[in-house]
Amino acid sequence: MKPDLRNNRDLIAGLLFVVLGGLAIILARDYPLGTTMRMGPGYFPTVLGGILLLFGAYVLARGIRSGEKVKGEWGWRPLAWITLSIVLFGYLLDRAGLVPATVVTLFVAAAAGREFRFKEVLVLAIVMTAFSVAVFSWGLKLPYPLIGGYY
Amino acid sequence: MDLLSNLALGFGVAFSLENLLYCFAGVALGTLVGVLPGVGPLVTIAMLFPITFHLPAVPAIIMLAGIFYGAQYGGSTTSILVNLPGETASAVTCIDGYQMARQGRAGPALATAALASFFAGCVGTLLIALAGPTLGEWALKFGAAEYTAIMLMALVASAVMTQGDAVKGFAMVVLGLLIGVVGVDVNSGMARYSFGIPELVDGIGFTVVAVGLFAVAEIVLNLESRQAREVYTGPVTGLMPTVRDLKDAAWPTVRGTAVGAFFGVLPGAGPALSSFATYMLEKKIARDPSRFGKGAIEGVAAPEAANNAAAQTAFIPMLTLGIPATATMALMLGALTLQGVATGPQVMHEKPDLFWGLIASMWIGNFLLVILNLPLVGLWVKLLTVPYRWLFPSIILFCCIGNFSVSNNPFDLYLCALIGVLGYVLVKLECEPAPLLLGYVLGPLLEENLRRALLIARGDPTVFFTRPISAAFMIATVVILVVMVAPAARGMRRGT
């Protein structure tokens, strides 16, 4: 039987570990290795990278042999929206203030859901924004401008 | 009596109005968030931690512990009323708890869970008070070799005991250790894996890792699955269990507490394993095992006692040795470190108010849970009916604000988003994130002690086996490996 390599769970996991382990070793080449007695800053990460590479290779090989697939669908669409919402919050808070950042984050995050009802999200955004301002700006006195940036 | 005077000191600290208030706030917030379906204690702590960040160390840790218990407790409420555990530790409670709810006995089930948890919490707290100082004294003898060995043991155990596969568990531990390496090396002053980005020179913040790894992955996982949730929305009436219920639940509670207290101290085992183990025990010794799975009250009392006892005793290694046994404790350790508290055997002597105040506040927190939860069950039931499409954007929002407030730097949020993607991919590939978190928190400590131990031993690695305490930990590590991995290896060879 030809092993199935598409969407192969352990193959991908193993590859990921191998790549990360390899990267760790390559990047650590710039740091002095030292000796076992006097370890330099490169020693520990290089050893770790090597171990990760080995484990990764094992998992990879096992994946090719077993051919087990990833369970369920990949949720790239919700992942993309959630990731974007977090990035936007960071980007907007400094530049536009707490209120715009909150509203935008809520809307973008809500887009990750299976259904998106504009009116509902609007109400949610109003309630949560009021709540955040009350708790974080007034309650905990976090020093972020409500509207407008530092600059 | 030393113990009594210490406890008196602790209660003196914990009963100050300020600390009492923070304890209450922590418990209430923890329950509130923990009740929400699909939000486990780890996410709750990661999300609420930043609130405590701006407090002084003692109230901060008291509030954090309160959040932890509240979240844990809220999780069991969700298990009973919704057939969906917020976390693995209360997965077992689902089996009989949800059946009791369906038979209209949600009230007694919740009350039993609360009372069993309270009993276990009291015993657990007492155990910490008794064992903590003894263990702390002993740990003062630890040198770098001993610390290295015990950390190795904790990491190996956490890799081996995760659900699923041990090899991936190891890989995740190592990946966590590597993430912990990012930043300035304390010995040489050299910035490692920082890519010239100034923010990375300070290392990656632990809220960034925790929120990315757990909150983002969990939410996306919930959003992608299409299964509808079954919620018990009937009225919860007749809260109090009958006399017979109490009699039935009494011994299972005691046994559950014992099992939980034992498993809690073991590295890597924690609440999840203990609740499962005690459920199997109860089923085995029951006169009529067929009742289990059909709403047996023992099936609620024992696991709830066990996971709460384990949650308490898990503090012992974290507080006295500075070695967290579970991912949740790793989070607590990270929080303490950010507060500037160096945990370890010296914490009891240097900060007795913190150590004993925390212990006393644990007991108070458990007490508050009972009086807070039983009357408020109706409110929690209402919370369960809040649709998930309102919850998850709000959770993301709070995670964002919280993360930002720790560092005041947008970079942390970009990094958090990136780790979120990594976390989701890893979970999809069935790599458990808990060992990674443990590795990440222990990484810098492990490297530091490893380097020091080998420097003292002049580069001779046998030092870990010639010093008796260190050797004992190393042997334990090997035993854990052999016991847990051997059956799996045998299964592999048979071609499964």
XYZ file of C-alpha atoms in Angstrom:
647
model
C 0.000 0.000 0.000
C 1.360 3.382 -0.919
C 1.573 5.600 2.154
C -0.708 8.607 2.049
C 1.272 11.798 2.494
C -1.476 14.357 2.067
C -2.730 15.936 5.284
C -0.661 13.325 7.112
C -0.741 14.217 10.807
C 2.619 12.927 11.994
C 4.408 13.783 8.788
C 3.519 17.451 9.208
C 4.255 17.416 12.942
C 7.616 15.738 12.355
C 8.511 18.148 9.576
C 7.643 21.087 11.813
C 9.879 19.770 14.594
C 12.725 18.998 12.183
C 12.570 22.465 10.644
C 12.406 24.218 14.028
C 15.183 22.046 15.460
C 17.343 22.632 12.395
C 16.729 26.360 12.558
C 17.679 26.369 16.239
C 21.002 24.701 15.441
C 21.780 26.914 12.463
C 21.020 30.115 14.342
C 22.978 28.952 17.389
C 26.131 28.632 15.285
C 26.729 32.319 15.899
C 26.940 31.750 19.651
C 30.112 30.384 21.276
C 29.659 26.708 22.097
C 32.101 26.440 24.978
C 32.873 23.084 26.602
C 30.751 20.784 28.741
C 32.488 22.219 31.761
C 32.167 25.850 30.724
C 29.139 25.995 28.511
C 28.894 28.948 26.202
C 25.594 30.500 25.235
C 25.398 28.232 22.201
C 25.699 24.899 24.007
C 22.221 24.431 25.486
C 20.248 25.585 22.415
C 22.394 23.507 20.058
C 21.820 20.371 22.097
C 18.094 21.127 22.302
C 17.916 21.740 18.562
C 19.582 18.390 17.972
C 17.151 16.565 20.256
C 14.170 18.260 18.610
C 15.506 17.296 15.193
C 15.835 13.661 16.238
C 12.352 13.480 17.758
C 11.000 15.224 14.685
C 12.653 12.725 12.366
C 11.175 9.863 14.360
C 7.656 11.347 14.274
C 8.054 12.063 10.569
C 9.082 8.506 9.768
C 6.231 7.144 11.814
C 3.824 9.377 9.918
C 4.976 8.034 6.568
C 4.507 4.497 7.841
C 1.115 4.897 9.511
C -0.400 7.461 7.134
C -2.767 8.762 9.796
C -4.589 11.916 8.758
C -5.329 15.128 10.621
C -8.699 14.816 12.339
C -11.433 17.182 11.203
C -11.102 20.133 8.899
C -8.429 22.780 9.193
C -10.055 25.973 10.494
C -7.913 28.384 8.491
C -10.720 30.903 8.089
C -11.458 31.402 11.820
C -7.734 31.258 12.580
C -7.037 34.039 10.086
C -9.763 36.297 11.509
C -8.728 35.707 15.131
C -5.067 36.316 14.323
C -5.935 39.475 12.423
C -8.072 40.764 15.296
C -5.180 40.382 17.766
C -2.697 42.064 15.432
C -5.113 44.921 14.773
C -5.613 45.494 18.482
C -1.888 45.926 18.965
C -1.598 48.122 15.925
C -4.536 50.385 16.772
C -4.178 50.832 20.519
C -1.116 53.065 20.269
C -2.263 54.903 17.201
C -6.022 55.267 17.514
C -6.837 54.681 21.175
C -8.638 52.095 23.285
C -12.164 52.614 21.939
C -11.420 52.165 18.223
C -9.087 49.245 18.962
C -11.765 47.510 21.037
C -14.513 47.982 18.458
C -12.357 46.840 15.541
C -11.049 43.805 17.435
C -14.558 42.710 18.372
C -15.856 43.053 14.827
C -12.915 41.269 13.238
C -12.924 38.494 15.849
C -16.688 38.049 15.462
C -16.158 37.513 11.744
C -14.427 34.264 12.678
C -17.728 32.804 13.862
C -20.025 30.676 11.759
C -22.669 33.347 11.587
C -22.122 37.070 11.647
C -25.085 39.267 12.533
C -24.169 42.879 12.201
C -26.688 44.286 14.697
C -25.785 41.739 17.322
C -22.062 42.402 16.990
C -22.745 46.127 17.143
C -24.576 45.750 20.456
C -21.823 43.477 21.735
C -19.197 46.002 20.678
C -20.987 48.857 22.454
C -21.450 46.853 25.652
C -17.921 45.449 25.732
C -16.332 48.780 24.890
C -18.194 50.490 27.709
C -17.198 47.643 30.012
C -13.522 47.757 29.005
C -13.324 51.497 29.416
C -14.967 51.281 32.825
C -12.823 48.411 34.081
C -9.462 49.079 32.481
C -9.331 52.834 32.064
C -11.228 53.929 35.132
C -11.017 50.890 37.398
C -7.448 49.697 36.840
C -6.288 53.085 35.553
C -4.407 51.754 32.550
C -2.899 54.781 30.843
C -4.249 54.349 27.333
C -5.905 57.196 25.462
C -9.573 56.414 24.818
C -9.538 57.978 21.374
C -6.465 59.229 19.580
C -2.875 58.078 19.741
C 0.176 59.045 21.731
C 1.693 60.568 18.676
C 3.713 24.945 67.956
C 5.391 26.323 64.891
C 2.559 25.342 62.618
C -0.046 27.150 64.677
C 1.914 30.366 64.892
C 2.636 30.193 61.192
C -1.018 29.628 60.391
C -1.912 32.477 62.703
C 0.452 34.704 60.776
C -1.108 33.499 57.538
C -4.660 34.117 58.639
C -3.596 37.492 59.949
C -2.403 38.373 56.450
C -5.297 36.792 54.609
C -7.979 38.266 56.846
C -6.942 41.828 56.225
C -9.837 43.534 54.506
C -7.808 44.240 51.395
C -6.625 40.684 50.887
C -10.025 39.264 51.708
C -11.465 41.471 49.009
C -8.891 40.354 46.442
C -9.466 36.741 47.373
C -13.197 37.228 46.877
C -12.705 39.073 43.602
C -10.395 36.331 42.362
C -12.785 33.536 43.252
C -15.768 35.358 41.755
C -13.988 36.279 38.530
C -12.456 32.840 38.217
C -15.842 31.160 38.580
C -17.481 33.617 36.208
C -15.005 32.940 33.447
C -14.479 29.274 34.307
C -18.206 28.566 34.005
C -18.213 29.706 30.406
C -18.181 26.600 28.278
C -14.983 26.042 26.361
C -12.898 28.178 28.683
C -10.609 26.092 30.864
C -8.637 27.210 33.938
C -5.488 27.775 31.900
C -7.175 30.239 29.596
C -8.933 31.830 32.545
C -5.676 32.385 34.400
C -3.838 33.567 31.293
C -6.657 35.994 30.569
C -7.162 37.319 34.097
C -3.538 37.329 35.211
C -2.837 40.847 33.908
C -5.467 42.223 36.296
C -3.320 41.074 39.207
C -0.123 42.269 37.578
C -0.387 45.790 38.936
C -0.996 44.709 42.530
C 1.687 44.134 45.187
C 2.948 40.549 45.387
C 0.862 39.255 48.307
C -2.608 40.359 47.160
C -1.660 39.459 43.598
C -0.848 35.852 44.382
C -3.861 35.580 46.677
C -6.136 36.819 43.908
C -4.448 34.569 41.367
C -4.934 31.509 43.553
C -8.574 32.540 43.938
C -8.924 32.765 40.165
C -7.416 29.306 39.883
C -9.856 27.694 42.319
C -12.766 29.604 40.912
C -11.922 28.506 37.391
C -11.476 24.933 38.480
C -14.773 24.994 40.281
C -16.569 26.750 37.458
C -15.347 23.988 35.188
C -17.161 21.358 37.202
C -20.382 23.373 37.143
C -20.131 23.393 33.360
C -19.494 19.649 33.293
C -22.606 18.954 35.283
C -24.943 21.291 33.426
C -23.448 21.047 29.951
C -22.102 17.797 28.689
C -18.890 19.570 27.819
C -16.016 19.843 30.255
C -14.085 23.086 30.278
C -10.962 21.101 31.004
C -9.714 17.564 31.239
C -9.792 17.506 35.044
C -13.580 17.682 35.111
C -14.137 15.435 32.096
C -14.912 12.552 34.430
C -17.476 14.598 36.332
C -19.403 14.901 33.082
C -20.184 11.203 33.030
C -22.368 11.012 36.111
C -22.907 14.691 36.798
C -24.682 15.343 33.532
C -26.797 12.237 34.010
C -27.856 13.497 37.444
C -28.801 16.822 35.888
C -30.898 15.067 33.284
C -32.702 13.181 36.026
C -33.608 16.519 37.552
C -30.981 16.228 40.261
C -28.712 19.009 39.040
C -29.040 20.745 42.420
C -27.739 17.882 44.544
C -25.035 17.182 41.985
C -23.784 20.758 42.168
C -24.023 20.832 45.963
C -22.159 17.524 46.240
C -19.441 18.800 43.924
C -19.129 21.960 45.999
C -19.017 20.184 49.350
C -16.633 17.477 48.163
C -14.362 20.152 46.701
C -14.481 22.100 49.935
C -13.576 19.080 52.036
C -10.722 18.199 49.694
C -9.613 21.812 49.662
C -9.401 21.917 53.461
C -7.361 18.720 53.618
C -5.155 19.889 50.769
C -4.472 23.195 52.460
C -3.573 21.458 55.695
C -1.214 19.160 53.791
C 0.562 22.138 52.259
C 0.945 23.710 55.679
C 2.329 20.460 57.101
C 4.499 19.287 54.219
C 5.670 22.639 52.921
C 8.136 23.537 55.682
C 9.568 20.002 55.941
C 10.066 19.764 52.220
C 11.453 23.282 52.178
C 14.048 22.448 54.828
C 15.085 19.397 52.873
C 15.231 21.358 49.634
C 17.684 23.809 51.183
C 20.266 21.033 50.767
C 19.675 21.019 47.023
C 22.518 22.139 44.856
C 22.567 22.803 41.155
C 22.830 19.080 40.347
C 19.729 18.261 42.396
C 17.721 21.034 40.790
C 18.769 19.916 37.340
C 17.761 16.350 38.105
C 14.371 17.232 39.584
C 13.577 19.512 36.645
C 14.506 16.759 34.244
C 12.147 14.492 36.145
C 9.306 17.011 35.979
C 9.807 17.568 32.260
C 10.056 13.891 31.418
C 6.976 13.146 33.498
C 4.964 15.893 31.837
C 5.957 14.624 28.398
C 5.137 11.033 29.217
C 1.862 11.643 31.009
C 0.193 13.840 28.429
C -2.716 12.387 26.636
C -1.544 10.924 23.444
C 1.872 10.238 22.413
C 5.008 10.542 24.525
C 7.416 11.195 21.650
C 5.463 14.275 20.634
C 5.310 15.200 24.311
C 9.111 15.190 24.439
C 9.354 17.204 21.267
C 6.964 19.756 22.778
C 9.021 19.979 25.976
C 12.163 20.607 23.937
C 10.379 23.185 21.802
C 9.253 24.902 25.017
C 12.820 24.872 26.347
C 13.974 26.487 23.107
C 11.343 29.210 23.373
C 12.606 29.786 26.911
C 16.131 30.299 25.524
C 15.050 33.385 23.553
C 16.548 36.520 25.068
C 19.703 37.488 26.904
C 21.848 34.694 28.261
C 22.518 35.630 31.884
C 26.034 34.185 31.929
C 27.469 35.769 28.810
C 25.124 38.685 28.233
C 24.605 37.517 24.692
C 21.172 37.888 23.112
C 20.042 34.594 21.629
C 17.418 34.052 18.920
C 16.488 37.706 19.047
C 16.857 38.421 15.300
C 17.974 41.926 16.127
C 14.513 42.756 17.477
C 14.934 44.711 20.717
C 11.697 43.299 22.208
C 13.008 39.751 21.894
C 16.173 40.570 23.834
C 14.089 40.545 27.024
C 12.692 37.124 26.147
C 9.129 36.162 25.303
C 6.606 37.100 27.973
C 4.730 34.236 29.556
C 1.269 35.752 29.056
C 2.117 35.975 25.367
C 2.939 32.288 25.243
C 0.022 31.195 27.417
C -2.649 33.235 25.645
C -1.339 32.345 22.207
C -0.937 28.692 22.944
C -4.128 28.079 24.866
C -6.720 30.791 24.244
C -6.275 31.234 20.514
C -5.947 27.525 19.782
C -8.939 26.643 21.941
C -11.206 29.270 20.405
C -10.352 28.380 16.807
C -10.824 24.710 17.645
C -14.265 25.482 19.042
C -15.182 27.555 16.001
C -14.198 24.957 13.457
C -16.128 22.077 14.998
C -19.754 21.935 14.089
C -21.100 19.894 16.948
C -24.027 21.458 18.721
C -23.797 21.764 22.465
C -26.264 20.096 24.739
C -27.163 22.449 27.550
C -29.279 21.551 30.509
C -31.431 24.625 30.902
C -34.131 23.296 33.184
C -34.540 25.034 36.510
C -32.183 23.891 39.224
C -34.434 23.104 42.134
C -33.873 21.373 45.441
C -30.273 22.309 45.895
C -29.627 20.372 49.054
C -28.690 16.724 48.787
C -30.682 14.282 50.887
C -29.236 12.543 53.924
C -28.811 9.428 51.838
C -26.896 11.392 49.196
C -24.567 12.693 51.854
C -23.987 9.214 53.234
C -23.315 7.861 49.751
C -20.931 10.664 48.954
C -18.977 10.753 52.236
C -16.486 7.901 51.756
C -15.940 8.494 48.050
C -15.068 12.080 48.964
C -12.480 10.920 51.481
C -10.981 8.404 49.070
C -11.007 10.926 46.260
C -9.183 13.408 48.460
C -6.487 10.884 49.291
C -5.966 9.867 45.677
C -5.981 13.479 44.530
C -3.555 14.661 47.192
C -1.130 11.947 46.133
C -1.350 12.613 42.401
C -1.179 16.363 42.838
C 2.411 16.261 44.058
C 3.572 14.012 41.241
C 5.091 15.979 38.420
C 3.074 15.905 35.256
C 0.139 13.983 36.729
C -2.032 16.674 38.227
C -5.802 16.958 38.583
C -6.774 15.269 35.320
C -5.148 11.941 36.052
C -6.267 11.969 39.682
C -9.959 12.454 38.911
C -9.805 9.685 36.346
C -7.970 7.321 38.705
C -10.388 7.865 41.552
C -13.394 7.341 39.301
C -12.015 3.964 38.265
C -11.359 3.140 41.917
C -14.918 3.983 42.950
C -16.325 1.955 40.104
C -14.195 -1.001 41.095
C -15.126 -1.067 44.779
C -18.799 -0.160 44.339
C -21.333 -2.809 45.302
C -23.234 -2.122 42.100
C -20.838 -0.789 39.432
C -23.593 -0.645 36.819
C -24.957 2.505 38.474
C -21.924 4.427 37.299
C -22.556 6.396 34.155
C -26.229 6.630 35.050
C -26.029 9.372 37.631
C -24.244 7.834 40.613
C -23.495 10.488 43.197
C -20.166 8.802 43.998
C -19.139 9.508 40.424
C -19.478 13.202 41.133
C -18.143 13.393 44.685
C -14.952 11.362 44.235
C -13.517 12.990 41.092
C -14.427 16.465 42.293
C -12.698 15.839 45.625
C -9.714 14.369 43.787
C -9.211 17.185 41.326
C -9.530 19.810 44.005
C -7.134 18.023 46.363
C -4.671 17.625 43.506
C -5.045 21.274 42.580
C -4.064 22.143 46.155
C -1.160 19.797 46.644
C 0.238 20.786 43.242
C 1.216 24.006 45.014
C 3.649 22.079 47.239
C 6.438 21.482 44.708
C 5.804 24.865 43.100
C 6.057 26.830 46.335
C 8.761 24.913 48.160
C 11.020 23.900 45.274
C 10.072 26.397 42.604
C 9.316 23.454 40.300
C 5.804 23.459 38.832
C 4.245 20.030 38.364
C 1.557 21.014 35.890
C 0.987 23.572 33.172
C -1.330 25.527 35.460
C 1.351 25.673 38.137
C 3.835 26.735 35.474
C 1.536 29.671 34.817
C 1.408 30.481 38.525
C 5.193 30.302 38.708
C 5.472 32.595 35.714
C 3.136 35.040 37.398
C 5.154 34.939 40.627
C 8.370 35.507 38.742
C 6.886 38.507 36.988
C 5.921 39.772 40.432
C 9.569 39.566 41.412
C 9.102 36.664 43.824
C 11.811 34.042 43.488
C 10.127 30.787 44.482
C 12.127 28.060 46.084
C 12.935 26.815 49.561
C 13.973 30.267 50.691
C 10.573 31.815 50.009
C 9.222 30.537 53.337
C 11.955 32.281 55.297
C 12.271 35.419 53.258
C 8.590 36.027 52.670
C 6.665 34.193 55.389
C 3.748 36.588 54.971
C 3.458 35.588 51.308
C 3.809 31.867 51.908
C 1.492 31.546 54.891
C -0.854 34.244 53.683
C -1.333 32.303 50.476
C -2.025 29.086 52.358
C -4.579 30.751 54.588
C -6.189 32.456 51.643
C -6.512 29.120 49.875
C -8.669 27.884 52.661
C -10.689 31.098 52.667
C -11.004 30.879 48.907
C -12.397 27.373 49.135
C -14.845 28.492 51.760
C -15.917 31.476 49.672
C -16.474 29.157 46.731
C -19.068 27.183 48.644
C -20.996 30.170 49.891
C -20.627 31.982 46.581
C -21.595 29.137 44.323
C -24.519 27.462 45.934
C -26.761 30.540 46.043
C -25.573 31.752 42.655
C -26.193 28.540 40.753
C -29.121 30.174 38.994
C -26.839 32.882 37.656
C -24.313 30.350 36.372
C -27.091 28.460 34.602
C -28.065 31.676 32.834
C -24.458 32.283 31.845
C -24.348 28.895 30.197
C -27.047 29.934 27.770
C -24.995 32.858 26.478
C -24.197 31.963 22.870
C -20.595 31.254 22.047
C -20.601 33.797 19.214
C -20.824 36.542 21.845
C -18.287 34.985 24.138
C -15.296 34.344 21.983
C -14.804 37.889 20.624
C -14.993 39.139 24.210
C -12.441 36.569 25.383
C -10.091 37.583 22.577
C -10.575 41.221 23.513
C -9.717 40.659 27.177
C -6.698 38.581 26.227
C -5.534 41.454 24.014
C -6.010 44.143 26.656
C -4.409 41.930 29.283
C -1.405 41.133 27.147
C -0.915 44.732 26.208
C -1.125 45.921 29.792
C 1.790 43.718 30.878
C 4.319 45.204 28.495
C 2.613 48.223 26.889
C 4.082 47.082 23.645
C 2.180 46.212 20.440
C 4.955 43.801 19.538
C 3.734 41.397 22.221
C 0.384 41.152 20.473
C 1.970 40.419 17.103
C 4.038 37.730 18.771
C 0.965 36.388 20.553
C -0.875 36.117 17.221
C 2.073 34.218 15.766
C 2.267 31.826 18.711
C -1.504 31.420 18.399
C -1.093 30.136 14.847
C 1.676 27.792 15.983
C -0.448 26.641 18.928
C -3.451 25.887 16.734
C -1.376 23.947 14.197
C 0.255 21.941 16.991
C -3.076 21.079 18.600
C -4.451 19.993 15.225
C -1.438 17.737 14.842
C -2.300 16.280 18.260
C 0.696 17.722 20.047
C -0.388 18.696 23.565
C 0.598 22.271 24.447
C 0.929 21.686 28.225
C 4.451 20.147 28.131
C 5.587 23.024 25.938
C 4.469 25.549 28.533
C 6.230 23.652 31.294
C 9.411 23.504 29.228
C 9.184 27.185 28.448
C 8.851 28.169 32.121
C 11.540 25.779 33.350
C 13.937 26.382 30.452
C 16.043 29.234 31.861
C 16.188 27.571 35.303
C 17.247 24.265 33.813
C 20.000 25.794 31.714
C 21.297 27.848 34.616
C 21.446 24.875 36.984
C 22.822 22.519 34.369
C 25.652 24.906 33.600
C 26.408 25.520 37.225
C 26.299 21.825 38.135
C 28.722 20.903 35.362
C 31.005 23.801 36.163
C 31.251 22.706 39.793
C 31.810 19.098 38.720
C 34.485 20.184 36.239
C 32.466 18.994 33.270
C 31.900 15.505 34.628
C 28.302 14.490 33.815
C 28.334 11.596 36.283
C 27.766 14.204 39.010
C 24.023 13.705 38.536
C 24.370 10.072 39.564
C 26.974 10.298 42.312
C 25.148 12.774 44.523
C 22.494 10.742 46.365
C 19.476 13.063 46.074
C 20.202 13.839 42.475
C 20.704 10.146 41.740
C 17.318 9.364 43.289
C 15.618 11.853 40.962
C 17.485 10.498 37.967
C 16.486 6.932 38.831
C 12.883 8.076 39.259
C 13.074 9.712 35.839
C 14.298 6.490 34.264
C 11.586 4.505 36.047
C 8.893 6.872 34.768
C 10.279 6.495 31.274
C 10.432 2.732 31.402
C 7.030 2.240 33.013
C 5.196 4.577 30.693
C 7.046 4.091 27.431
C 7.675 0.349 27.491
C 4.022 -0.676 26.895
C 3.738 1.835 24.065
C 6.943 0.567 22.478
C 5.679 -2.981 22.669
C 2.458 -1.899 21.015
C 4.442 -0.183 18.271
C 6.379 -3.310 17.454
C 3.192 -5.268 17.118
C 2.398 -2.870 14.333
C -0.396 -0.766 15.771
